[in-house]
Short mmCIF file of C-alpha atoms in Angstrom, two decimals:
data_model
loop_
_atom_site.label_atom_id
_atom_site.label_comp_id
_atom_site.label_asym_id
_atom_site.label_seq_id
_atom_site.Cartn_x
_atom_site.Cartn_y
_atom_site.Cartn_z
CA GLY G 1 6.02 8.95 -14.46
CA GLN G 2 3.23 9.65 -12.06
CA GLN G 3 3.81 11.00 -8.46
CA VAL G 4 1.74 11.33 -5.65
CA MET G 5 2.99 13.73 -2.65
CA GLN G 6 1.86 13.92 0.93
CA ILE G 7 2.55 16.65 3.34
CA PRO G 8 3.17 16.89 6.25
CA GLN G 9 5.76 13.97 6.63
CA TYR G 10 5.38 13.95 10.24
CA GLN G 11 2.81 15.88 12.59
CA HIS G 12 2.77 15.35 15.97
CA VAL G 13 -0.34 16.29 18.33
CA GLN G 14 -1.94 16.61 21.49
CA GLU G 15 -5.08 14.25 22.21
CA GLY G 16 -8.04 16.11 21.47
CA GLU G 17 -6.78 18.70 18.86
CA ASP G 18 -7.36 18.12 14.88
CA PHE G 19 -5.22 16.58 12.45
CA THR G 20 -5.00 17.19 8.83
CA THR G 21 -2.93 15.54 5.81
CA TYR G 22 -2.67 16.93 2.36
CA CYS G 23 -2.20 14.53 -1.05
CA ASN G 24 -1.19 15.86 -4.38
CA SER G 25 -0.79 13.79 -7.36
CA SER G 26 0.86 14.80 -10.78
CA THR G 27 -1.88 13.72 -12.71
CA THR G 28 -5.72 13.72 -12.38
CA LEU G 29 -6.74 10.60 -10.72
CA SER G 30 -9.69 8.40 -11.35
CA ASN G 31 -10.12 7.97 -7.53
CA ILE G 32 -8.10 7.99 -4.67
CA GLN G 33 -7.83 5.69 -1.71
CA TRP G 34 -6.79 6.44 1.49
CA TYR G 35 -5.21 3.65 3.91
CA LYS G 36 -3.72 3.31 7.43
CA GLN G 37 -0.91 1.66 8.69
CA ARG G 38 -0.57 1.23 12.56
CA PRO G 39 3.76 0.75 13.48
CA GLY G 40 4.42 -2.16 12.75
CA GLY G 41 1.29 -3.54 11.03
CA HIS G 42 0.19 -3.44 7.28
CA PRO G 43 -1.62 -0.62 5.61
CA VAL G 44 -5.46 -1.22 5.91
CA PHE G 45 -8.31 0.36 3.50
CA LEU G 46 -9.98 3.42 4.85
CA ILE G 47 -12.10 4.94 1.98
CA GLN G 48 -12.30 5.69 -1.82
CA LEU G 49 -13.19 8.44 -2.83
CA VAL G 50 -14.49 8.60 -6.91
CA LYS G 51 -16.56 11.91 -7.66
CA SER G 52 -15.30 15.56 -8.36
CA GLY G 53 -15.57 17.29 -5.13
CA GLU G 54 -16.54 14.40 -3.32
CA VAL G 55 -16.42 14.34 0.69
CA LYS G 56 -16.94 11.47 2.37
CA LYS G 57 -17.22 10.91 6.70
CA GLN G 58 -16.57 7.91 8.96
CA LYS G 59 -16.45 9.16 12.37
CA ARG G 60 -13.81 11.50 13.22
CA LEU G 61 -12.34 10.99 9.76
CA THR G 62 -13.60 13.42 6.72
CA PHE G 63 -12.29 12.92 3.32
CA GLN G 64 -12.15 15.38 0.56
CA PHE G 65 -11.53 14.72 -3.37
CA GLY G 66 -10.58 18.12 -4.88
CA GLU G 67 -12.55 19.52 -7.65
CA ALA G 68 -9.80 18.95 -10.74
CA LYS G 69 -9.31 15.37 -9.17
CA LYS G 70 -5.64 15.92 -8.46
CA ASN G 71 -5.69 16.59 -4.99
CA SER G 72 -7.14 14.76 -1.32
CA SER G 73 -6.95 15.28 2.36
CA LEU G 74 -8.14 13.66 5.64
CA HIS G 75 -9.17 15.67 8.32
CA ILE G 76 -9.23 13.94 11.62
CA THR G 77 -11.15 16.11 14.50
CA ALA G 78 -10.39 15.37 18.02
CA THR G 79 -7.59 12.85 17.53
CA GLN G 80 -7.31 9.48 19.87
CA THR G 81 -4.08 7.63 20.98
CA THR G 82 -6.07 4.93 18.70
CA ASP G 83 -5.58 6.99 15.73
CA VAL G 84 -1.39 6.65 16.17
CA GLY G 85 -0.22 5.16 12.52
CA THR G 86 1.03 6.46 8.98
CA TYR G 87 -2.00 7.56 6.45
CA PHE G 88 -1.15 7.11 2.81
CA CYS G 89 -3.08 8.11 -0.27
CA ALA G 90 -2.98 6.09 -3.57
CA GLY G 91 -4.14 6.48 -6.81
CA PRO G 92 -4.25 4.40 -10.08
CA GLU G 93 -1.42 5.11 -12.62
CA SER G 94 -2.62 7.92 -15.03
CA GLY G 95 -5.04 5.76 -17.96
CA GLY G 96 -4.43 2.60 -15.96
CA SER G 97 -6.51 0.56 -14.30
CA ASN G 98 -7.32 0.50 -10.97
CA TYR G 99 -5.08 -2.02 -9.46
CA LYS G 100 -1.57 -0.40 -10.27
CA LEU G 101 -1.56 1.95 -7.38
CA THR G 102 0.83 4.84 -7.00
CA PHE G 103 0.99 5.01 -2.74
CA GLY G 104 2.42 9.00 -1.26
CA LYS G 105 5.19 8.12 0.90
CA GLY G 106 2.29 8.85 3.99
CA THR G 107 2.01 11.32 6.90
CA LEU G 108 2.99 9.63 10.32
CA LEU G 109 0.96 10.93 13.11
CA THR G 110 1.56 10.57 16.50
CA VAL G 111 -0.54 11.58 19.15
CA ASN G 112 0.58 12.56 22.72
CA PRO G 113 -2.10 11.58 25.21
CA GLY C 1 -12.60 -14.82 8.18
CA ALA C 2 -8.67 -15.08 7.49
CA GLY C 3 -7.10 -12.42 5.84
CA VAL C 4 -4.02 -12.39 3.53
CA SER C 5 -1.37 -14.34 4.73
CA GLN C 6 2.20 -14.12 4.01
CA THR C 7 5.36 -16.45 5.01
CA PRO C 8 7.72 -16.22 6.52
CA SER C 9 7.19 -12.87 8.42
CA ASN C 10 11.17 -12.54 8.56
CA LYS C 11 13.84 -13.61 6.22
CA VAL C 12 17.64 -13.17 6.91
CA THR C 13 19.67 -14.14 3.56
CA GLU C 14 23.20 -13.53 2.53
CA LYS C 15 24.09 -11.44 -0.25
CA GLY C 16 23.86 -13.97 -3.77
CA LYS C 17 21.40 -16.38 -1.86
CA TYR C 18 17.93 -17.34 -3.66
CA VAL C 19 14.79 -16.40 -1.54
CA GLU C 20 11.50 -17.36 -2.05
CA LEU C 21 8.11 -15.28 -0.54
CA ARG C 22 4.95 -16.79 -0.33
CA CYS C 23 1.65 -15.44 0.06
CA ASP C 24 -2.08 -16.89 0.69
CA PRO C 25 -4.68 -14.31 -0.69
CA ILE C 26 -8.24 -14.27 0.88
CA SER C 27 -10.41 -16.87 -0.24
CA GLY C 28 -12.34 -16.13 -3.82
CA HIS C 29 -9.95 -12.76 -4.06
CA THR C 30 -9.29 -13.11 -7.89
CA ALA C 31 -6.52 -10.00 -8.02
CA LEU C 32 -3.59 -10.82 -6.39
CA TYR C 33 -0.57 -7.70 -5.59
CA TRP C 34 2.86 -7.46 -5.06
CA TYR C 35 4.13 -4.38 -3.45
CA ARG C 36 7.72 -3.29 -1.74
CA GLN C 37 7.88 -1.33 0.77
CA SER C 38 10.95 0.48 2.03
CA LEU C 39 11.54 2.18 5.66
CA GLY C 40 9.92 5.77 5.28
CA GLN C 41 8.19 4.97 1.93
CA GLY C 42 4.83 4.10 0.55
CA PRO C 43 4.12 0.65 -1.01
CA GLU C 44 5.86 0.24 -4.37
CA PHE C 45 3.93 -1.73 -7.00
CA LEU C 46 5.65 -4.77 -8.34
CA ILE C 47 2.95 -7.20 -9.72
CA TYR C 48 -0.50 -7.90 -10.12
CA PHE C 49 -1.75 -11.48 -11.14
CA GLN C 50 -5.34 -11.59 -12.07
CA GLY C 51 -6.39 -15.71 -12.20
CA THR C 52 -2.97 -17.63 -12.91
CA GLY C 53 -1.71 -14.76 -15.03
CA ALA C 54 0.38 -12.23 -14.69
CA ALA C 55 -1.61 -8.96 -16.09
CA ASP C 56 0.94 -6.59 -15.48
CA ASP C 57 4.61 -7.38 -14.17
CA SER C 58 5.89 -3.77 -14.72
CA GLY C 59 6.89 -2.54 -11.46
CA LEU C 60 9.77 -5.82 -10.85
CA PRO C 61 12.74 -3.98 -10.55
CA ASN C 62 15.06 -6.22 -12.83
CA ASP C 63 14.97 -10.10 -14.25
CA ARG C 64 16.10 -11.13 -10.93
CA PHE C 65 12.52 -10.65 -9.53
CA PHE C 66 9.90 -13.29 -10.98
CA ALA C 67 6.73 -14.25 -9.25
CA VAL C 68 4.24 -16.63 -10.22
CA ARG C 69 0.91 -18.13 -9.15
CA PRO C 70 0.43 -21.41 -10.72
CA GLU C 71 -3.39 -22.62 -9.61
CA GLY C 72 -5.02 -18.81 -9.17
CA SER C 73 -4.64 -18.72 -5.68
CA VAL C 74 -1.11 -18.79 -3.75
CA SER C 75 1.39 -16.93 -4.90
CA THR C 76 5.47 -16.73 -4.67
CA LEU C 77 7.72 -14.17 -5.23
CA LYS C 78 11.08 -15.54 -5.94
CA ILE C 79 14.25 -13.54 -6.04
CA GLN C 80 17.70 -14.65 -6.93
CA ARG C 81 20.83 -13.24 -6.86
CA THR C 82 19.87 -11.33 -3.64
CA GLU C 83 21.50 -8.07 -3.39
CA ARG C 84 21.33 -5.66 0.52
CA GLY C 85 19.57 -3.05 -1.61
CA ASP C 86 16.50 -5.78 -2.26
CA SER C 87 16.14 -5.57 1.76
CA ALA C 88 12.98 -4.38 2.37
CA VAL C 89 9.14 -5.53 3.65
CA TYR C 90 7.42 -7.45 0.54
CA LEU C 91 3.61 -6.89 0.93
CA CYS C 92 1.07 -9.28 -0.73
CA ALA C 93 -2.37 -8.00 -1.17
CA SER C 94 -5.57 -9.12 -2.91
CA SER C 95 -9.17 -8.11 -3.82
CA LEU C 96 -12.18 -9.15 -4.80
CA THR C 97 -11.90 -8.17 -8.40
CA ASN C 98 -9.46 -5.52 -10.15
CA GLY C 99 -12.03 -2.93 -10.75
CA TYR C 100 -13.50 -0.02 -8.84
CA ASN C 101 -14.94 -0.56 -5.14
CA SER C 102 -12.55 -3.57 -4.65
CA PRO C 103 -10.01 -2.22 -2.43
CA LEU C 104 -6.72 -4.09 -1.35
CA HIS C 105 -6.57 -6.19 1.55
CA PHE C 106 -2.83 -6.43 2.59
CA GLY C 107 -1.00 -9.37 4.29
CA ASN C 108 1.29 -8.54 7.26
CA GLY C 109 4.26 -8.77 4.85
CA THR C 110 7.43 -10.39 5.11
CA ARG C 111 10.66 -8.62 6.39
CA LEU C 112 13.23 -9.61 3.51
CA THR C 113 17.22 -8.33 5.38
CA VAL C 114 19.74 -9.64 2.56
CA THR C 115 23.42 -8.86 4.82
#
């Protein structure tokens, strides 16, 4: 079945440093979504990318969707303590509808103030 | 407005018992999903409802798991003869539709512990 892999599994940074997490799918994705889960919380939708090569920004966060629509990245510039949490990418099952998402294992980001 | 509400927030049960987990989606959201999240893992799809019907239950691990949404709003996930391996956080999510540009809104989850 479809696999979505994320690296790194953990990342610890000093406040102010940049952070990047990478997501790779075993199959081509129609779209990719990113979610953030704070410790003890639930996943919260951040963004969806649909087009090949698409780049979207949300303040200090930059999201990219690969040209082949099989990989994606999330880059955070100048991390803050509020960025702490696990970042998940998720894509719909190949050939399936948008509803059935396969999530990666996530990247846990911790920030040292 | 109110988000997705799940009750109970925690449930401890003995192996072999029956449990029910409840989800109250965001008002007006037609699509409802159940996911399961184990420690250190991403959410894993269980079942999807569009309206009252289970459109896709392919993620349910076995026939001990069943879910209903009788009136197209509140949903209940039912687990019979619970096993220790069922211990996880059960997340419910809803979305306005099941199409593109309709992100999932997750509830806080029910942490199920089977002893």
